[in-house]
CSV table of C-alpha atoms in Angstrom, one decimal:
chain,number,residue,atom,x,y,z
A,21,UNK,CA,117.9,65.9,132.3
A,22,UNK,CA,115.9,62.8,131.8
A,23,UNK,CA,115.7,60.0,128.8
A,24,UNK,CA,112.2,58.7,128.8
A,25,UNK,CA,110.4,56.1,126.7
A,26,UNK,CA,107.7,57.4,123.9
A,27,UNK,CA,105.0,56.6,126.6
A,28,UNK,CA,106.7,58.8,129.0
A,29,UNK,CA,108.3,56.3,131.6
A,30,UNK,CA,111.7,56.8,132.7
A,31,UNK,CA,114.5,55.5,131.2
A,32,UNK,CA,117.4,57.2,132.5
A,33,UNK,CA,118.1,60.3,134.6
A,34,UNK,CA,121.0,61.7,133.3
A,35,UNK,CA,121.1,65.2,135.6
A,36,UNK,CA,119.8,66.0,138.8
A,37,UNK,CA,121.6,68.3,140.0
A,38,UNK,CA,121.2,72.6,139.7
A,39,UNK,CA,123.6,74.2,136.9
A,40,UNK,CA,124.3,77.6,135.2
A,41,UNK,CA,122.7,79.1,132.8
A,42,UNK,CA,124.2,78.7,129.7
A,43,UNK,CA,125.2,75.6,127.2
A,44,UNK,CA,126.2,72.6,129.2
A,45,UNK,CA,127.1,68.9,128.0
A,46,UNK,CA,126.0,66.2,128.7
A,47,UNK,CA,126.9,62.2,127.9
A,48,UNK,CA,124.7,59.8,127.7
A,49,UNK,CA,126.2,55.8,127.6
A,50,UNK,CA,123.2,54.7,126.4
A,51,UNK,CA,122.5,52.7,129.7
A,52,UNK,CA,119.4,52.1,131.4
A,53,UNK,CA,119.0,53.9,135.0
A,54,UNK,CA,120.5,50.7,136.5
A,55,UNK,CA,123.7,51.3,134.3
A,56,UNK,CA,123.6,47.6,133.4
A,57,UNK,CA,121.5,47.5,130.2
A,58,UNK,CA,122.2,48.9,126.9
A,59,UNK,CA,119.1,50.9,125.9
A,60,UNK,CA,117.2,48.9,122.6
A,61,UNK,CA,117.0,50.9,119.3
A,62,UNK,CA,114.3,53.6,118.8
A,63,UNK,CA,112.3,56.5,119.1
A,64,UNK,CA,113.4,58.0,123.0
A,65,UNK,CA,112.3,61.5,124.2
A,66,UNK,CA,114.5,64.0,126.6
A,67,UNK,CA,113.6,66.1,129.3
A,68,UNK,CA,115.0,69.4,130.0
A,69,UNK,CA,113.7,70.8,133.3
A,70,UNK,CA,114.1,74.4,134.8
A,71,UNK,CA,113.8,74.2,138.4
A,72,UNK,CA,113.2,77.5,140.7
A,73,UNK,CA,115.0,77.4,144.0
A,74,UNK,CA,111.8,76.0,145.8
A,75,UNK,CA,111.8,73.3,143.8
A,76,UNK,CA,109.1,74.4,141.3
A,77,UNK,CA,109.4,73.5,137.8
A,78,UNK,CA,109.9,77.1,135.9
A,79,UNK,CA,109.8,75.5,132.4
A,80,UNK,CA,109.8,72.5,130.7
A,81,UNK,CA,111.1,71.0,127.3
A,82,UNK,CA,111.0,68.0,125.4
A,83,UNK,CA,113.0,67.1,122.5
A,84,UNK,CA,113.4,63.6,120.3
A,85,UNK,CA,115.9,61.2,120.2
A,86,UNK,CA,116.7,58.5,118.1
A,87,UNK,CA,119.0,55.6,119.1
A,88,UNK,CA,120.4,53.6,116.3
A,89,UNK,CA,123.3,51.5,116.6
């Protein structure tokens, strides 16, 4: 799972690691990847990847994201 700026470039990688199928949850602080800056306001886009045991990507989704505080 991966925040990533409107123009694509990573802001945050959030999971990298396999899980189940199924819901999961996940919490986002807000922080960069560095964990020292808060994110600005604005338009972000998430990354949902479905990775095969080889390491292919199986499927793909991106969603929007909105961060107003």
């Amino acid at each position: 799972l991966e925040i990533l700026t409107p123009a694509g470039q990573l802001v945050r990688s959030l999971v990298n690691a396999p899980k189940g199928a199924g819901n999961q949850t996940v919490i986002w602080d807000g922080k960069d990847e560095n964990r020292r800056c808060a994110v600005e306001n604005g338009d972000y886009q998430i990354r949902v990847r479905a990775m095969g045991t080889d390491g292919s990507i199986l499927d793909e989704k991106i969603g929007n994201l909105t961060v107003f505080r």
